[in-house]
mmCIF file of C-alpha atoms in Angstrom:
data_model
loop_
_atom_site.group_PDB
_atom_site.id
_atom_site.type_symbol
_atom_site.label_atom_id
_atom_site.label_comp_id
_atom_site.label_asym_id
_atom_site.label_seq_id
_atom_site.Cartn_x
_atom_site.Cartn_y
_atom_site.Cartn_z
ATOM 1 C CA UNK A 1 5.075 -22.751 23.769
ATOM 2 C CA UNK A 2 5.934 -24.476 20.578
ATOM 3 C CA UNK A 3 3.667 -22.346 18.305
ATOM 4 C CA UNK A 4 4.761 -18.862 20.216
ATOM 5 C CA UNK A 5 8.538 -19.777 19.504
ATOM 6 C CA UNK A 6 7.431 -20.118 15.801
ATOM 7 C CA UNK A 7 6.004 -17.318 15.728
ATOM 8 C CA UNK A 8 8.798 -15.729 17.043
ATOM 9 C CA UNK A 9 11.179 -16.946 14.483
ATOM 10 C CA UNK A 10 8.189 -15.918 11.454
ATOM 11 C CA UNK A 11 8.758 -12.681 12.944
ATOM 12 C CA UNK A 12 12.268 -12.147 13.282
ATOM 13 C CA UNK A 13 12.463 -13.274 9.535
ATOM 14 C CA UNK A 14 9.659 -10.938 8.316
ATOM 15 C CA UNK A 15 11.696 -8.320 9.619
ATOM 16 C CA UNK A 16 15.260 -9.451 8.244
ATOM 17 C CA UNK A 17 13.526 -9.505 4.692
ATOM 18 C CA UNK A 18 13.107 -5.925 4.935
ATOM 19 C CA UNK A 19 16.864 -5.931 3.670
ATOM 20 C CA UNK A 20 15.735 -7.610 0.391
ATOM 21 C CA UNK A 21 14.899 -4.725 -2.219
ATOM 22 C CA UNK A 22 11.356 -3.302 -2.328
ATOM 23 C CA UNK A 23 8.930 -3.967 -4.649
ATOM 24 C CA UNK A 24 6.162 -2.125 -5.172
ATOM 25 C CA UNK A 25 3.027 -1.868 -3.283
ATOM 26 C CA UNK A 26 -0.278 -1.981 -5.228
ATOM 27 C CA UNK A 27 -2.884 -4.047 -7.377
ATOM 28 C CA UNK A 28 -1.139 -7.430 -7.740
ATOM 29 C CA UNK A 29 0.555 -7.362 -4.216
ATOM 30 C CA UNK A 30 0.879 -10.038 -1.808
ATOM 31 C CA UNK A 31 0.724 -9.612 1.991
ATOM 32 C CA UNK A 32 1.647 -11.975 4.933
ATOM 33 C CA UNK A 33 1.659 -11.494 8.654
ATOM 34 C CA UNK A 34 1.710 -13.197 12.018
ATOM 35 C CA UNK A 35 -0.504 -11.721 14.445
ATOM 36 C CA UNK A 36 -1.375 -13.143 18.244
ATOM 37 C CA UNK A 37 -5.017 -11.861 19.220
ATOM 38 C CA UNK A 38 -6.709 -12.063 22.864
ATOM 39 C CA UNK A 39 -9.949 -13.890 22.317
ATOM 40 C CA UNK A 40 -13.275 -13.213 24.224
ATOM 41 C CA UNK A 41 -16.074 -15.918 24.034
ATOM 42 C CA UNK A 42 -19.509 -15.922 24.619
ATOM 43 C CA UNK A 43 -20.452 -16.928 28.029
ATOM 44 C CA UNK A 44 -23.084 -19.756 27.117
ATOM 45 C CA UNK A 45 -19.934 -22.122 26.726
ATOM 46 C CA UNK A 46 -18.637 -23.071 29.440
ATOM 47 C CA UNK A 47 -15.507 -21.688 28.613
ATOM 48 C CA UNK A 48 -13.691 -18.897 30.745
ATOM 49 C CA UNK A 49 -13.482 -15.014 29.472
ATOM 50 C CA UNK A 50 -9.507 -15.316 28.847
ATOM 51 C CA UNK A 51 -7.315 -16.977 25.886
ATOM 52 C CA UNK A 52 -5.127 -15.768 23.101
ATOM 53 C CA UNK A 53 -5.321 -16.906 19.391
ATOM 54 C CA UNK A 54 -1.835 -17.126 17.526
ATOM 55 C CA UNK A 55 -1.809 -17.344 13.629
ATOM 56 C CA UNK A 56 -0.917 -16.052 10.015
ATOM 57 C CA UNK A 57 -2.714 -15.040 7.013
ATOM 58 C CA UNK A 58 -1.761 -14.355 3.528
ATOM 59 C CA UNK A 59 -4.018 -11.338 1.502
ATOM 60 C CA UNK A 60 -3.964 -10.488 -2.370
ATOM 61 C CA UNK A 61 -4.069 -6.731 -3.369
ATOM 62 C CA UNK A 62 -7.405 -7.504 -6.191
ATOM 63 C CA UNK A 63 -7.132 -3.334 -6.453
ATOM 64 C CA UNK A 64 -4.612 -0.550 -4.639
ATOM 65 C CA UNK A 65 -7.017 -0.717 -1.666
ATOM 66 C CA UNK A 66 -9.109 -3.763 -1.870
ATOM 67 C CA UNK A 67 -7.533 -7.150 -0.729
ATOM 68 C CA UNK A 68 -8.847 -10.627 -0.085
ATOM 69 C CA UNK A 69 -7.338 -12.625 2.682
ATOM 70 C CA UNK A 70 -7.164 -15.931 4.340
ATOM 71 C CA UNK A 71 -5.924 -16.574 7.822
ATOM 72 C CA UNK A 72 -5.661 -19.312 10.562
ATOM 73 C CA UNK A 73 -4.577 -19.426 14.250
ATOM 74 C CA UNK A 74 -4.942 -21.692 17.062
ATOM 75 C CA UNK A 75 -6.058 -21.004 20.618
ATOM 76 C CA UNK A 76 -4.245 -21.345 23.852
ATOM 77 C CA UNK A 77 -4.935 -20.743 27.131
ATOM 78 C CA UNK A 78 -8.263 -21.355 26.947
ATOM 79 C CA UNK A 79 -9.377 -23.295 30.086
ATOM 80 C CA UNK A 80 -13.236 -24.369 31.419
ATOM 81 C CA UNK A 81 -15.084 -22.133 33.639
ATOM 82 C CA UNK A 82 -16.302 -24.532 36.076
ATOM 83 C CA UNK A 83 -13.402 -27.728 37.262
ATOM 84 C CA UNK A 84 -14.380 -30.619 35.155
ATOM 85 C CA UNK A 85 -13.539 -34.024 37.293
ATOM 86 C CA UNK A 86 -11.287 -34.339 39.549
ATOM 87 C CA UNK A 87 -8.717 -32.886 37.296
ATOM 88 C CA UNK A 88 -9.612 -28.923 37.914
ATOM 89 C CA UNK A 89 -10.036 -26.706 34.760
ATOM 90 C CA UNK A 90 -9.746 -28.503 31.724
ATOM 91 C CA UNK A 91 -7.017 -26.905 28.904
ATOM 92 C CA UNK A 92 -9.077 -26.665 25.523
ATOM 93 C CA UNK A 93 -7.876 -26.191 22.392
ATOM 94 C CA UNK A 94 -9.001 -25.156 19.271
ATOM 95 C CA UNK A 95 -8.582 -23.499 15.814
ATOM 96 C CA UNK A 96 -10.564 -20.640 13.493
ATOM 97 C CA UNK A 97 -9.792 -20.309 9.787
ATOM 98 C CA UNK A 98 -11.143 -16.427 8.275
ATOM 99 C CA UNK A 99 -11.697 -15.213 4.986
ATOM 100 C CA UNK A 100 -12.183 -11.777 4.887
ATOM 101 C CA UNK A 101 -12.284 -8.870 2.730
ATOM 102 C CA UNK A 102 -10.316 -5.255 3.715
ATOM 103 C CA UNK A 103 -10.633 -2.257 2.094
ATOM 104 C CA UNK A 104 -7.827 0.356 3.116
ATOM 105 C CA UNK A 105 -7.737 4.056 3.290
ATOM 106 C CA UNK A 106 -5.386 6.455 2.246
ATOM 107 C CA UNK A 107 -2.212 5.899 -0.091
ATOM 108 C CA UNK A 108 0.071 3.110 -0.903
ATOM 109 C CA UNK A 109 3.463 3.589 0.440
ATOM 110 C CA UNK A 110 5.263 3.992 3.710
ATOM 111 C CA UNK A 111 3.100 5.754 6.004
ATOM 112 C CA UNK A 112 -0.604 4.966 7.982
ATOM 113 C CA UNK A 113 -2.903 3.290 6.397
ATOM 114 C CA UNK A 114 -6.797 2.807 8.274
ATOM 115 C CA UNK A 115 -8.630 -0.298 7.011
ATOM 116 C CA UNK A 116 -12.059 -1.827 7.497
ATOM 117 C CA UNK A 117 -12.742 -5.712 7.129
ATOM 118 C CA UNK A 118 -15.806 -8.116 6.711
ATOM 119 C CA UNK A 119 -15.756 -11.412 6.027
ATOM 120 C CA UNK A 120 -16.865 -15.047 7.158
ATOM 121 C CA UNK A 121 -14.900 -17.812 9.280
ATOM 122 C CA UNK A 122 -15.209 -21.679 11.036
ATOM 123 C CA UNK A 123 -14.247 -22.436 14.386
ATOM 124 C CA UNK A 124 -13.245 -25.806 15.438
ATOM 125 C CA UNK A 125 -13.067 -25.945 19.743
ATOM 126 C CA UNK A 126 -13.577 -28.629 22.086
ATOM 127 C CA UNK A 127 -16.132 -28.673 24.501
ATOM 128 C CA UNK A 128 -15.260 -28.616 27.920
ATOM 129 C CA UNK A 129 -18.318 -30.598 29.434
ATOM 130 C CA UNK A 130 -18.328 -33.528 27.043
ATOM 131 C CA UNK A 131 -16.164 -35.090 24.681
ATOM 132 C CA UNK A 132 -15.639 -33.952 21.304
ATOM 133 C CA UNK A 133 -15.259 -30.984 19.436
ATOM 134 C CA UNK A 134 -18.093 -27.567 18.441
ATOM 135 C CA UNK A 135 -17.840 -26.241 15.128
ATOM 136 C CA UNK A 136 -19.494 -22.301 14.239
ATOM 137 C CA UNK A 137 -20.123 -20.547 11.546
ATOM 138 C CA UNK A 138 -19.000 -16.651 12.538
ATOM 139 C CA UNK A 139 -20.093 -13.492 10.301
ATOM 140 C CA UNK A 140 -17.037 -11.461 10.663
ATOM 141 C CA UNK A 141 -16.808 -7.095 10.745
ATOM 142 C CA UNK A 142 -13.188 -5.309 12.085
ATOM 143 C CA UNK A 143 -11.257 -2.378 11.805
ATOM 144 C CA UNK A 144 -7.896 -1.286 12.584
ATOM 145 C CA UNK A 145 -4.801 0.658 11.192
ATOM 146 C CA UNK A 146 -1.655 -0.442 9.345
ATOM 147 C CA UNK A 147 1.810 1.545 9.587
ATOM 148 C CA UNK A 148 3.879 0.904 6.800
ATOM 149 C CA UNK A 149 7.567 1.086 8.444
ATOM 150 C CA UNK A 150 9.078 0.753 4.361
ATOM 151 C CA UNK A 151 7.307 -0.376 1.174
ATOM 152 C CA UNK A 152 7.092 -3.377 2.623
ATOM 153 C CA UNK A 153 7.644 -3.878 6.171
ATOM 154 C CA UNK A 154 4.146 -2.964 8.613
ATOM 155 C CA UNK A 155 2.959 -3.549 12.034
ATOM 156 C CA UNK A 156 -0.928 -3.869 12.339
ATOM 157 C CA UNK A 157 -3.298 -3.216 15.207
ATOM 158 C CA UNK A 158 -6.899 -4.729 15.257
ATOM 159 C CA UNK A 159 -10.494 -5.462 16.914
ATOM 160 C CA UNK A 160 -12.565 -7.695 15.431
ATOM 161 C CA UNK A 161 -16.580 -8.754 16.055
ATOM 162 C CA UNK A 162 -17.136 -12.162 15.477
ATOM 163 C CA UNK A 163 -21.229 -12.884 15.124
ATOM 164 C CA UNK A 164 -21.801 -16.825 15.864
ATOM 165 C CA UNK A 165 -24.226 -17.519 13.275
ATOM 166 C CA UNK A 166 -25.356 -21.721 14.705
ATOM 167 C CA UNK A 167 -25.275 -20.072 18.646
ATOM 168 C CA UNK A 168 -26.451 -16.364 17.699
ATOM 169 C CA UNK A 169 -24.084 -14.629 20.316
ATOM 170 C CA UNK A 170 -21.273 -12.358 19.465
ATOM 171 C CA UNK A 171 -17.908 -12.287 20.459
ATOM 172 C CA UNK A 172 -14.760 -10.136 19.959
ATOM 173 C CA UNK A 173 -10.759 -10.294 19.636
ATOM 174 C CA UNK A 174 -8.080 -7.498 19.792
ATOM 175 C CA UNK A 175 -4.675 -8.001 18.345
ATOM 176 C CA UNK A 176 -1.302 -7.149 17.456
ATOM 177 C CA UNK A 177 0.777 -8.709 13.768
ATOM 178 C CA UNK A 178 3.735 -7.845 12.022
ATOM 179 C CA UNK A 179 3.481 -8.300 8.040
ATOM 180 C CA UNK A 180 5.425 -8.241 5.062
ATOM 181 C CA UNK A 181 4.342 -6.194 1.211
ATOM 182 C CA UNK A 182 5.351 -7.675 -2.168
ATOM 183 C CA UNK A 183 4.824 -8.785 -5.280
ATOM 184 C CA UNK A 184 3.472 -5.602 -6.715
ATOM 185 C CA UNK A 185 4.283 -4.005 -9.481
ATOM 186 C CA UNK A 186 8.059 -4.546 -10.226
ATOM 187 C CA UNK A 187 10.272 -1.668 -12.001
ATOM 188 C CA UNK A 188 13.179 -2.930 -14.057
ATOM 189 C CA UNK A 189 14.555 0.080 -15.466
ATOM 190 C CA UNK A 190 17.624 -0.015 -17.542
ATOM 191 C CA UNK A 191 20.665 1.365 -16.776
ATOM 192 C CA UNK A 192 21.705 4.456 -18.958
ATOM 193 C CA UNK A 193 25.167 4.945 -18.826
ATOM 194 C CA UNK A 194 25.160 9.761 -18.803
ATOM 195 C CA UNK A 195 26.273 11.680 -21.267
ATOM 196 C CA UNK A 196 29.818 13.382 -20.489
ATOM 197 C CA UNK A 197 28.808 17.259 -20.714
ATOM 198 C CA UNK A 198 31.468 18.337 -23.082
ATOM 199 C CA UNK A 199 34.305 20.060 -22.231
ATOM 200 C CA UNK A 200 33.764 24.530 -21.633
ATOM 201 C CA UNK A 201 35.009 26.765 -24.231
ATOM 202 C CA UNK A 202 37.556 28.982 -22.857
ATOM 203 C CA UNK A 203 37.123 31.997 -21.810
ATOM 204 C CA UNK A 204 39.131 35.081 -23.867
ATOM 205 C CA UNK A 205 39.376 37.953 -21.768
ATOM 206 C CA UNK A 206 38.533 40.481 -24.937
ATOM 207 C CA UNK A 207 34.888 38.854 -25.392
ATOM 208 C CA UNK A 208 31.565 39.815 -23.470
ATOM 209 C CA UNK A 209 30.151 37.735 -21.576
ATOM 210 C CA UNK A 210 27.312 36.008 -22.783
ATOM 211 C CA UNK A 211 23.637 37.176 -22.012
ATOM 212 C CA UNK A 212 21.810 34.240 -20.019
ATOM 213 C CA UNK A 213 19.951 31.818 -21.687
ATOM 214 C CA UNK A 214 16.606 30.568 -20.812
ATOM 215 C CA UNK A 215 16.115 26.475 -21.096
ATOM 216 C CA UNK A 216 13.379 24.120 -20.214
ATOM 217 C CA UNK A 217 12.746 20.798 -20.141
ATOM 218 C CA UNK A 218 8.842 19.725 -20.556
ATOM 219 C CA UNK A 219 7.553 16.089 -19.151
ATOM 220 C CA UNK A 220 4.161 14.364 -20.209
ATOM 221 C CA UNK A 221 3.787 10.903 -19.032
ATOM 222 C CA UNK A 222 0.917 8.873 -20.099
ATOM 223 C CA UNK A 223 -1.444 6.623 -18.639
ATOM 224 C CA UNK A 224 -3.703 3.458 -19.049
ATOM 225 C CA UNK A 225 -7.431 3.496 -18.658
ATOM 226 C CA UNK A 226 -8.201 3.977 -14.781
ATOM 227 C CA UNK A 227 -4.624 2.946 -14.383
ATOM 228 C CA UNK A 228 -2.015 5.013 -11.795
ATOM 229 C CA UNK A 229 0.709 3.407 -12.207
ATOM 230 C CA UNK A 230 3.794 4.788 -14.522
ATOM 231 C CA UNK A 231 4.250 2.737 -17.682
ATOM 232 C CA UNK A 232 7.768 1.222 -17.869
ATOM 233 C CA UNK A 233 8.424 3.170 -21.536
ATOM 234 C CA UNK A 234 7.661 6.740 -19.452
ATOM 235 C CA UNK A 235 10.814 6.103 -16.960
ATOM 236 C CA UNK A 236 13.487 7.637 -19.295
ATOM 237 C CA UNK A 237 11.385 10.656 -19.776
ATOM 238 C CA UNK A 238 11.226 11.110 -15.658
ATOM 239 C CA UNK A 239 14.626 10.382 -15.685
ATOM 240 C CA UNK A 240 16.021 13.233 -18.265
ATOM 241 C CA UNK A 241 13.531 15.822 -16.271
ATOM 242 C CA UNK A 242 15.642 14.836 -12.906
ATOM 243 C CA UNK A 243 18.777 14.529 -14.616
ATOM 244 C CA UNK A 244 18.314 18.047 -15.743
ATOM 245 C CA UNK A 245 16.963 19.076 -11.783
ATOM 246 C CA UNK A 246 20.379 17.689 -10.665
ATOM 247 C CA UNK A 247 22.531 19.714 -12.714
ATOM 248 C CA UNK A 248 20.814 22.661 -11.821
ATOM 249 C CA UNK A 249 20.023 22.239 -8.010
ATOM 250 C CA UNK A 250 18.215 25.511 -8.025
ATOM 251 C CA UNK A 251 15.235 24.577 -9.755
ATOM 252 C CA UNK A 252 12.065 23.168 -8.873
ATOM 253 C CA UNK A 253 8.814 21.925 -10.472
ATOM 254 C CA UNK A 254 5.249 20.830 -9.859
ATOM 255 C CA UNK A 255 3.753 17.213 -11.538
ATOM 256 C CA UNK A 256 0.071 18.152 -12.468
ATOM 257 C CA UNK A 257 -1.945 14.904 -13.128
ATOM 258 C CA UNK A 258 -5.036 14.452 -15.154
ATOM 259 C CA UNK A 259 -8.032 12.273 -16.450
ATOM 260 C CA UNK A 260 -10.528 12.158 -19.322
ATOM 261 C CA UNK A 261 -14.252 12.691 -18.798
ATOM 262 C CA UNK A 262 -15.294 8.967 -17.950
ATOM 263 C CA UNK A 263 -16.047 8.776 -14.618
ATOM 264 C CA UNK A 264 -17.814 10.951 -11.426
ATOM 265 C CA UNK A 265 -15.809 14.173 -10.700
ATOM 266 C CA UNK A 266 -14.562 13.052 -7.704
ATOM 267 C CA UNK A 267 -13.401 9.801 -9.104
ATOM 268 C CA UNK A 268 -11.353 11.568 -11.565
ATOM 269 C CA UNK A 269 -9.462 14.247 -8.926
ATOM 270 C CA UNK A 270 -8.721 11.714 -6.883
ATOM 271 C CA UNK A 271 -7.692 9.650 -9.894
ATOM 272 C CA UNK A 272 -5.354 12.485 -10.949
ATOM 273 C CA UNK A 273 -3.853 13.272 -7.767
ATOM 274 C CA UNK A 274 -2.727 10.041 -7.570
ATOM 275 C CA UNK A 275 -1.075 9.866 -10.922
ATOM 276 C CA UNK A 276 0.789 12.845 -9.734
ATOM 277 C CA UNK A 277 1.483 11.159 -7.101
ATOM 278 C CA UNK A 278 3.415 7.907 -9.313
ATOM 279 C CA UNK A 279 5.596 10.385 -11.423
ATOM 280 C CA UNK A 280 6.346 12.261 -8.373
ATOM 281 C CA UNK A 281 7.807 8.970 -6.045
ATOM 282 C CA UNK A 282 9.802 8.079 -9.171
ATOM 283 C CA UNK A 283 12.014 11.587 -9.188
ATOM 284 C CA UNK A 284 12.119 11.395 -5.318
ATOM 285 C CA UNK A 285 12.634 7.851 -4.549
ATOM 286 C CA UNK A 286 14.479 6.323 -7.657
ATOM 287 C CA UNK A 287 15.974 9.098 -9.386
ATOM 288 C CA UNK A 288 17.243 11.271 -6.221
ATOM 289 C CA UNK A 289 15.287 14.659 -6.662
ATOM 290 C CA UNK A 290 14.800 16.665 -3.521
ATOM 291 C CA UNK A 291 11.174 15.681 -1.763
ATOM 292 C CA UNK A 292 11.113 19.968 -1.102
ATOM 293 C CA UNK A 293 11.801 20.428 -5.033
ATOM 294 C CA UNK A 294 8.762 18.841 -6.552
ATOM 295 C CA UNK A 295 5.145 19.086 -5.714
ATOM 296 C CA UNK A 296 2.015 17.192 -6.664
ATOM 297 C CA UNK A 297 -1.617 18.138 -7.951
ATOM 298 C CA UNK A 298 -4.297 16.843 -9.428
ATOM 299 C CA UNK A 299 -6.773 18.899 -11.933
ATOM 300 C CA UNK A 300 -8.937 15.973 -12.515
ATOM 301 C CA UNK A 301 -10.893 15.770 -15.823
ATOM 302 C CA UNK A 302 -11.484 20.128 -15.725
ATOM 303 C CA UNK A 303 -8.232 20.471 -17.802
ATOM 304 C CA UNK A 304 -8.433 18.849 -21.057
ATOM 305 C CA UNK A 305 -6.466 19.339 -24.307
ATOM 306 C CA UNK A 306 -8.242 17.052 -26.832
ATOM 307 C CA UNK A 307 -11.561 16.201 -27.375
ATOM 308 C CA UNK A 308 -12.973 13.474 -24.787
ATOM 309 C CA UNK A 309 -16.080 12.622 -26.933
ATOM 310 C CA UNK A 310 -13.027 10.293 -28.795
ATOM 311 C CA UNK A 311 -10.864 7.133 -27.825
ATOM 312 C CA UNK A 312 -7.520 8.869 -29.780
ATOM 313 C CA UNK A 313 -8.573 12.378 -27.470
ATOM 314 C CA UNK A 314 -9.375 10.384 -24.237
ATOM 315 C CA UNK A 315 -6.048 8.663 -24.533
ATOM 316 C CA UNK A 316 -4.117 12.311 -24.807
ATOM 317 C CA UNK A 317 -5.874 13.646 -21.834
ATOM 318 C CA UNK A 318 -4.599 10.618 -19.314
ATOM 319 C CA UNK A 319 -1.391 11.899 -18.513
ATOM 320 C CA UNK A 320 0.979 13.573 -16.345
ATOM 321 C CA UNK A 321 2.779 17.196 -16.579
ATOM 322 C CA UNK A 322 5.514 19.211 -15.541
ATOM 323 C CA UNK A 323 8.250 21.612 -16.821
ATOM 324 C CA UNK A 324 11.740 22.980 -14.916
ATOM 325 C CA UNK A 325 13.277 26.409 -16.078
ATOM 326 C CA UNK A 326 16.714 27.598 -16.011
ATOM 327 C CA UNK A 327 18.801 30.149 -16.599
ATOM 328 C CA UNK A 328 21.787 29.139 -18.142
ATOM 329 C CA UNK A 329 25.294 31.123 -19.589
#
């Protein structure tokens, strides 16, 4: 009961930390969870079908959807098959330590997010015929799904096959955890104190009025090598583009994302759309633009505007577009 209550309280503060301000999922991020798994063994040890594994792991974020993680949990309620003495079933205990390696689907950011796992782990449980305790060697495989509640707050469901590599039987857990995202890319963007828009002309009733004017304001945002994240000297630019699609709420725009020529085609859109992506979270979600008022696409490497057989060209052609329109008297 001791370990559940602490898991209880690693849970209750996972999800009071939520009120702490979000940092950014992505390559360089840090995950922990708590999780509480039923555990089925193998039925050569004498060890009944029935106990429940309670742990935490920590994961690093190596790419945006590649992360290496270690985890360990104790077992309870594990109890031998067959009475052993005069003392009934006998309680045993034990522990398994994991390293594992997940690859997840889909985009950073609140939302689903499907993952696969593989990895290795060591299990330390006592027997429950004779003293002492059996250590295993497991080959690990899993999958399961993620839902991102915030940037960083998740809940996890999972089912994992564990191969025992010194017994060569399998065996198999299904689980629930609660986890925490950070230490991703952090945006420190300064503060720019706006402009006060002058004061209007009056109006004399003997003038006529002034045709409407036409103005636009062009973005291009751009990126490092294989990179989709938005470099911290691009935010003012974003932020004079939604600026100007706040003071005239009629307006609307589409971010068009691109790529040189190194890399597959498929690479590259995906690549693109995903730079789109970057500039398009940073007008919604830190500079207040309308979700309905901007879209997102991704040309890939078929639009380019400088030559890609250079390093000068392939630089140009790594970046981000839009432009807003607006009449204006």
């Amino acid at each position: 009961m001791k370990l559940k209550n602490t898991l209880g309280v690693a849970i209750g503060s996972l999800i009071a930390a939520t009120s702490v301000s979000a940092l950014a999922q992505g390559q360089g991020a840090v995950e922990v969870e708590a999780f509480g798994k039923h555990y089925f063994t193998d039925s050569s040890r004498d060890v009944q079908r029935d106990g429940e594994l309670y742990g935490a792991g920590i994961s690093y974020f190596l790419t945006e959807d590649v992360s290496l993680g270690l985890s360990y949990g104790e077992y309870h309620d594990l109890t031998s098959q067959d009475p052993v003495g005069a003392g009934g079933h006998k309680n045993i205990k034990g522990s398994l330590t994991s390293l594992d390696a997940t690859y997840h689907f889909g985009q950073p950011g609140v939302g689903l997010r499907p993952y696969v796992s593989a990895g290795a782990a060591h299990q330390s449980i006592g027997q429950a015929d004779r003293g002492g305790r059996d250590s295993s060697t497991f080959a690990n495989v899993g999958t399961g799904v993620k839902y991102y509640f915030t940037e960083n707050f998740f809940a996890k469901a999972s089912v994992d096959g564990m191969y025992n590599i010194d017994a060569n039987e399998g065996e198999w857990m299904a689980g629930l955890g609660v986890g925490m995202n950070f230490g991703g890319s952090t945006r420190q963007v300064a503060q720019v104190e706006p402009t006060p828009e002058p004061a209007p002309a009056p109006i004399v009733d003997t003038e006529p009025e002034p045709e409407p004017e036409l103005v636009r304001v062009e973005l291009d945002v751009k990126f490092d090598f294989d990179k989709a994240q938005v470099r911290e000297e691009s935010y003012s630019d974003i932020k004079n583009l939604a600026d100007f699609m706040q003071q005239y709420p009629q307006t609307s725009t589409t971010v068009e994302g691109h790529t040189d020529s190194v890399g597959t085609d498929q690479y590259n859109q995906r690549l693109s759309e995903r730079r789109a992506q970057a500039v398009r979270d940073v007008l919604v979600n830190q500079y207040g633009v309308e979700s309905q008022r901007v879209d997102s696409v991704g040309y890939g490497e078929s639009r380019p505007v400088a030559d890609n057989s250079t390093e000068e060209g392939r630089q140009i052609n790594r970046r981000v577009e839009a432009e807003v329109e607006a009449q204006v008297r």
